[in-house]
Amino acid sequence: MIEVEIKVNLSNENPEKILESLLKMGFLKKEIKEQTDTYFNGIDRDFQITDEALRIRCSKTVGKNDEKIYVTYKGKKLDGISKTREEIEVEVFEVNSMHKIFEKLGFKPVRPIKKVREIYQKEDIEVSFDDVLDVGKYLEIEKVVSNNFERESALFELLDLLKSLNISTDKLEKRSYLELRRGNRE
Ligand code: ATP
Ligand code: CA
Ligand code: CA
């Protein structure tokens, strides 16, 4: 799968206005998730340099007791403006054992990134209002496609949506939450 994704910093935006526009366009609230993500660094290569990612995510819906755990690999970004990349994800059922397996193999965990993610959806587009601990508030717009042919038109679709929300493409953020946190205080 290819994750076509754009991200913008909300600190100079009006989230209420953005939400109002989304609802007008027919987006519906899906859920609010609390996510704790542990990223690992590579054994034979530095994922910061290769722009890859290996992650264990614990994700739970606010108000429910439904924690799910996912292991995700992300490939390097595929274009110069968005965060589009290959994404391979599986669900696992035991977080501590998964963590131990990666550590035993030599992968080095980074301090987890925690966030609350409020998700809105219309057809196959998801818009997330993310409140990331020690990082700030961001908006992510995402569409998952299955091949490279669909990638470009999906990106244009997301950029169009950004425009309809009155957000300039100058605001696009390519850095990950990990990199943004580093920039903030590490
Ligand atoms: P998702 O979109 O899958 O829900 P997210 O929105 O929580 O993820 P992002 O910031 O979009 O988080 O993506 C995670 C990022 O972490 C990836 O862009 C990846 O390149 C980055 N990353 C992973 N490991 C490292 C590392 N060791 N150093 C720097 N960046 C890393
Ligand atoms: Ca993202
Ligand atoms: Ca995403």
mmCIF file of C-alpha atoms and ligand atoms in Angstrom:
data_model
loop_
_atom_site.group_PDB
_atom_site.id
_atom_site.type_symbol
_atom_site.label_atom_id
_atom_site.label_comp_id
_atom_site.label_asym_id
_atom_site.label_seq_id
_atom_site.Cartn_x
_atom_site.Cartn_y
_atom_site.Cartn_z
ATOM 1 C CA MET A 1 0.000 0.000 0.000
ATOM 2 C CA ILE A 2 1.057 3.584 -0.583
ATOM 3 C CA GLU A 3 0.165 6.186 1.991
ATOM 4 C CA VAL A 4 -0.431 9.536 0.271
ATOM 5 C CA GLU A 5 -0.273 12.094 3.047
ATOM 6 C CA ILE A 6 0.113 15.797 3.651
ATOM 7 C CA LYS A 7 0.620 17.481 6.995
ATOM 8 C CA VAL A 8 0.265 21.087 8.137
ATOM 9 C CA ASN A 9 1.005 22.883 11.372
ATOM 10 C CA LEU A 10 -2.193 24.190 12.952
ATOM 11 C CA SER A 11 -0.576 26.777 15.218
ATOM 12 C CA ASN A 12 -1.341 29.648 12.816
ATOM 13 C CA GLU A 13 -4.649 28.232 11.592
ATOM 14 C CA ASN A 14 -8.174 28.253 12.903
ATOM 15 C CA PRO A 15 -9.062 24.588 13.592
ATOM 16 C CA GLU A 16 -12.745 25.419 14.251
ATOM 17 C CA LYS A 17 -13.039 27.020 10.807
ATOM 18 C CA ILE A 18 -11.292 24.070 9.165
ATOM 19 C CA LEU A 19 -13.627 21.641 10.919
ATOM 20 C CA GLU A 20 -16.666 23.672 9.903
ATOM 21 C CA SER A 21 -15.538 23.551 6.242
ATOM 22 C CA LEU A 22 -14.904 19.803 6.438
ATOM 23 C CA LEU A 23 -18.374 19.144 7.834
ATOM 24 C CA LYS A 24 -19.884 21.314 5.093
ATOM 25 C CA MET A 25 -18.044 19.230 2.506
ATOM 26 C CA GLY A 26 -19.589 16.082 3.933
ATOM 27 C CA PHE A 27 -16.805 14.799 6.165
ATOM 28 C CA LEU A 28 -18.092 12.866 9.154
ATOM 29 C CA LYS A 29 -16.461 12.349 12.526
ATOM 30 C CA LYS A 30 -15.163 8.805 12.742
ATOM 31 C CA GLU A 31 -13.463 8.512 16.113
ATOM 32 C CA ILE A 32 -10.891 9.887 18.510
ATOM 33 C CA LYS A 33 -7.798 7.745 19.028
ATOM 34 C CA GLU A 34 -5.071 7.852 21.643
ATOM 35 C CA GLN A 35 -1.910 6.569 20.025
ATOM 36 C CA THR A 36 1.450 5.736 21.515
ATOM 37 C CA ASP A 37 4.085 5.098 18.883
ATOM 38 C CA THR A 38 7.471 3.558 19.539
ATOM 39 C CA TYR A 39 9.862 4.011 16.617
ATOM 40 C CA PHE A 40 12.991 1.909 16.308
ATOM 41 C CA ASN A 41 16.227 2.744 14.615
ATOM 42 C CA GLY A 42 17.860 0.315 12.170
ATOM 43 C CA ILE A 43 20.625 -2.189 12.856
ATOM 44 C CA ASP A 44 22.524 -1.921 9.598
ATOM 45 C CA ARG A 45 21.404 1.570 8.658
ATOM 46 C CA ASP A 46 20.144 4.770 10.219
ATOM 47 C CA PHE A 47 16.448 5.138 9.403
ATOM 48 C CA GLN A 48 16.819 8.882 9.836
ATOM 49 C CA ILE A 49 19.206 8.874 6.887
ATOM 50 C CA THR A 50 17.397 6.278 4.760
ATOM 51 C CA ASP A 51 14.051 7.944 5.615
ATOM 52 C CA GLU A 52 12.472 4.640 6.607
ATOM 53 C CA ALA A 53 10.518 3.833 9.748
ATOM 54 C CA LEU A 54 9.802 0.811 11.921
ATOM 55 C CA ARG A 55 7.120 1.343 14.519
ATOM 56 C CA ILE A 56 4.967 -0.373 17.128
ATOM 57 C CA ARG A 57 1.715 1.538 17.592
ATOM 58 C CA CYS A 58 -0.719 1.123 20.483
ATOM 59 C CA SER A 59 -4.003 2.691 19.435
ATOM 60 C CA LYS A 60 -7.146 2.990 21.470
ATOM 61 C CA THR A 61 -10.474 4.689 20.844
ATOM 62 C CA VAL A 62 -11.344 7.281 23.482
ATOM 63 C CA GLY A 63 -14.189 5.974 25.629
ATOM 64 C CA LYS A 64 -13.670 2.356 24.585
ATOM 65 C CA ASN A 65 -11.535 -0.474 25.842
ATOM 66 C CA ASP A 66 -10.317 -1.557 22.438
ATOM 67 C CA GLU A 67 -6.539 -1.212 22.369
ATOM 68 C CA LYS A 68 -4.983 -2.513 19.171
ATOM 69 C CA ILE A 69 -1.325 -2.964 18.364
ATOM 70 C CA TYR A 70 0.201 -2.544 14.926
ATOM 71 C CA VAL A 71 3.689 -3.030 13.555
ATOM 72 C CA THR A 72 4.409 -0.726 10.647
ATOM 73 C CA TYR A 73 7.205 -0.332 8.141
ATOM 74 C CA LYS A 74 7.369 2.889 6.131
ATOM 75 C CA GLY A 75 9.598 3.393 3.106
ATOM 76 C CA LYS A 76 11.276 6.610 2.082
ATOM 77 C CA LYS A 77 9.200 9.564 0.897
ATOM 78 C CA LEU A 78 8.346 9.297 -2.782
ATOM 79 C CA ASP A 79 8.061 12.943 -3.848
ATOM 80 C CA GLY A 80 9.386 16.335 -2.865
ATOM 81 C CA ILE A 81 6.276 17.925 -1.404
ATOM 82 C CA SER A 82 4.190 15.387 0.479
ATOM 83 C CA LYS A 83 4.821 12.562 2.938
ATOM 84 C CA THR A 84 3.767 9.899 0.448
ATOM 85 C CA ARG A 85 5.488 6.556 1.041
ATOM 86 C CA GLU A 86 5.100 2.813 0.984
ATOM 87 C CA GLU A 87 3.428 1.520 4.135
ATOM 88 C CA ILE A 88 3.212 -2.069 5.292
ATOM 89 C CA GLU A 89 1.223 -2.712 8.439
ATOM 90 C CA VAL A 90 0.213 -5.789 10.435
ATOM 91 C CA GLU A 91 -1.784 -6.177 13.608
ATOM 92 C CA VAL A 92 -0.062 -7.975 16.482
ATOM 93 C CA PHE A 93 -1.469 -9.021 19.812
ATOM 94 C CA GLU A 94 1.285 -8.676 22.372
ATOM 95 C CA VAL A 95 3.114 -5.392 22.634
ATOM 96 C CA ASN A 96 5.806 -6.360 25.144
ATOM 97 C CA SER A 97 6.893 -9.462 23.236
ATOM 98 C CA MET A 98 6.980 -7.572 19.964
ATOM 99 C CA HIS A 99 9.104 -4.883 21.578
ATOM 100 C CA LYS A 100 11.465 -7.527 23.002
ATOM 101 C CA ILE A 101 11.845 -9.251 19.631
ATOM 102 C CA PHE A 102 12.913 -5.992 17.984
ATOM 103 C CA GLU A 103 15.293 -5.132 20.839
ATOM 104 C CA LYS A 104 16.842 -8.630 20.821
ATOM 105 C CA LEU A 105 17.433 -8.204 17.100
ATOM 106 C CA GLY A 106 19.244 -4.933 17.778
ATOM 107 C CA PHE A 107 16.664 -2.324 16.811
ATOM 108 C CA LYS A 108 16.959 0.687 19.112
ATOM 109 C CA PRO A 109 13.712 2.227 20.413
ATOM 110 C CA VAL A 110 13.204 5.992 20.525
ATOM 111 C CA ARG A 111 11.174 7.629 23.325
ATOM 112 C CA PRO A 112 7.514 7.059 22.344
ATOM 113 C CA ILE A 113 5.460 9.725 20.597
ATOM 114 C CA LYS A 114 2.021 10.182 22.163
ATOM 115 C CA LYS A 115 -0.898 11.890 20.538
ATOM 116 C CA VAL A 116 -4.650 12.281 20.472
ATOM 117 C CA ARG A 117 -6.004 12.007 16.942
ATOM 118 C CA GLU A 118 -9.498 13.144 16.013
ATOM 119 C CA ILE A 119 -10.417 11.563 12.703
ATOM 120 C CA TYR A 120 -12.906 12.745 10.082
ATOM 121 C CA GLN A 121 -13.692 10.788 6.961
ATOM 122 C CA LYS A 122 -15.291 11.225 3.575
ATOM 123 C CA GLU A 123 -15.114 8.280 1.189
ATOM 124 C CA ASP A 124 -11.456 7.239 1.090
ATOM 125 C CA ILE A 125 -10.006 10.457 2.492
ATOM 126 C CA GLU A 126 -9.180 10.797 6.171
ATOM 127 C CA VAL A 127 -8.473 14.077 7.877
ATOM 128 C CA SER A 128 -6.897 13.961 11.331
ATOM 129 C CA PHE A 129 -6.570 16.689 13.914
ATOM 130 C CA ASP A 130 -3.501 15.581 15.841
ATOM 131 C CA ASP A 131 -2.493 16.894 19.246
ATOM 132 C CA VAL A 132 1.025 15.561 19.731
ATOM 133 C CA LEU A 133 2.676 15.665 23.163
ATOM 134 C CA ASP A 134 5.772 17.937 23.191
ATOM 135 C CA VAL A 135 5.227 18.712 19.501
ATOM 136 C CA GLY A 136 1.969 20.610 18.916
ATOM 137 C CA LYS A 137 -1.173 20.526 16.832
ATOM 138 C CA TYR A 138 -1.141 19.347 13.250
ATOM 139 C CA LEU A 139 -3.591 18.436 10.549
ATOM 140 C CA GLU A 140 -2.993 15.397 8.385
ATOM 141 C CA ILE A 141 -4.856 14.538 5.206
ATOM 142 C CA GLU A 142 -4.442 11.018 3.926
ATOM 143 C CA LYS A 143 -5.556 8.669 1.216
ATOM 144 C CA VAL A 144 -4.238 5.149 0.793
ATOM 145 C CA VAL A 145 -3.717 3.902 -2.768
ATOM 146 C CA SER A 146 -2.521 0.563 -4.054
ATOM 147 C CA ASN A 147 -0.063 1.553 -6.770
ATOM 148 C CA ASN A 148 2.119 4.303 -8.212
ATOM 149 C CA PHE A 149 -0.339 5.120 -10.981
ATOM 150 C CA GLU A 150 -2.915 6.321 -8.466
ATOM 151 C CA ARG A 151 -0.391 8.189 -6.395
ATOM 152 C CA GLU A 152 -0.201 11.431 -8.296
ATOM 153 C CA SER A 153 -3.939 11.977 -8.731
ATOM 154 C CA ALA A 154 -4.472 11.176 -5.054
ATOM 155 C CA LEU A 155 -1.916 13.819 -4.117
ATOM 156 C CA PHE A 156 -3.639 16.397 -6.335
ATOM 157 C CA GLU A 157 -6.935 15.490 -4.701
ATOM 158 C CA LEU A 158 -5.458 16.094 -1.246
ATOM 159 C CA LEU A 159 -3.851 19.378 -2.329
ATOM 160 C CA ASP A 160 -7.208 20.478 -3.753
ATOM 161 C CA LEU A 161 -8.839 19.721 -0.444
ATOM 162 C CA LEU A 162 -6.145 21.740 1.333
ATOM 163 C CA LYS A 163 -6.931 24.653 -0.974
ATOM 164 C CA SER A 164 -10.665 24.342 -0.242
ATOM 165 C CA LEU A 165 -9.776 24.604 3.427
ATOM 166 C CA ASN A 166 -7.980 27.880 2.667
ATOM 167 C CA ILE A 167 -4.637 26.505 3.748
ATOM 168 C CA SER A 168 -1.670 27.488 1.608
ATOM 169 C CA THR A 169 0.681 24.797 0.285
ATOM 170 C CA ASP A 170 3.484 26.919 1.777
ATOM 171 C CA LYS A 171 2.344 25.462 5.082
ATOM 172 C CA LEU A 172 3.100 21.852 4.126
ATOM 173 C CA GLU A 173 5.242 20.118 6.726
ATOM 174 C CA LYS A 174 7.408 17.226 5.606
ATOM 175 C CA ARG A 175 9.025 16.466 8.912
ATOM 176 C CA SER A 176 7.783 13.590 11.071
ATOM 177 C CA TYR A 177 6.530 14.071 14.633
ATOM 178 C CA LEU A 178 9.799 12.520 15.779
ATOM 179 C CA GLU A 179 11.839 15.108 13.895
ATOM 180 C CA LEU A 180 9.561 17.935 15.025
ATOM 181 C CA ARG A 181 9.953 16.877 18.667
ATOM 182 C CA ARG A 182 13.723 16.791 18.250
ATOM 183 C CA GLY A 183 13.575 20.306 16.860
ATOM 184 C CA ASN A 184 11.490 21.420 19.839
ATOM 185 C CA ARG A 185 13.465 20.122 22.795
ATOM 186 C CA GLU A 186 15.850 17.280 22.175
HETATM 187 P P1 ATP B 1 0.699 7.732 10.646
HETATM 188 O O1 ATP B 1 0.492 8.694 9.517
HETATM 189 O O2 ATP B 1 1.188 6.403 10.171
HETATM 190 O O3 ATP B 1 -0.466 7.633 11.556
HETATM 191 P P2 ATP B 1 2.033 9.621 12.325
HETATM 192 O O4 ATP B 1 1.187 10.654 11.656
HETATM 193 O O5 ATP B 1 1.791 9.361 13.756
HETATM 194 O O6 ATP B 1 1.957 8.276 11.479
HETATM 195 P P3 ATP B 1 4.333 10.734 11.020
HETATM 196 O O7 ATP B 1 5.153 11.834 11.591
HETATM 197 O O8 ATP B 1 3.433 11.034 9.876
HETATM 198 O O9 ATP B 1 3.564 10.040 12.218
HETATM 199 O O10 ATP B 1 5.249 9.539 10.498
HETATM 200 C C1 ATP B 1 6.189 8.852 11.306
HETATM 201 C C2 ATP B 1 7.558 9.318 10.920
HETATM 202 O O11 ATP B 1 8.613 8.968 11.787
HETATM 203 C C3 ATP B 1 7.975 8.833 9.575
HETATM 204 O O12 ATP B 1 7.950 9.934 8.690
HETATM 205 C C4 ATP B 1 9.406 8.322 9.759
HETATM 206 O O13 ATP B 1 10.234 8.657 8.705
HETATM 207 C C5 ATP B 1 9.809 8.960 11.037
HETATM 208 N N1 ATP B 1 10.866 8.221 11.694
HETATM 209 C C6 ATP B 1 10.861 6.950 12.057
HETATM 210 N N2 ATP B 1 12.014 6.558 12.651
HETATM 211 C C7 ATP B 1 12.791 7.660 12.661
HETATM 212 C C8 ATP B 1 14.093 7.934 13.183
HETATM 213 N N3 ATP B 1 14.815 7.011 13.791
HETATM 214 N N4 ATP B 1 14.530 9.191 13.062
HETATM 215 C C9 ATP B 1 13.776 10.156 12.466
HETATM 216 N N5 ATP B 1 12.538 9.959 11.965
HETATM 217 C C10 ATP B 1 12.044 8.728 12.056
HETATM 218 CA CA CA B 2 1.282 10.859 9.366
HETATM 219 CA CA CA B 3 -0.794 8.407 7.684
#
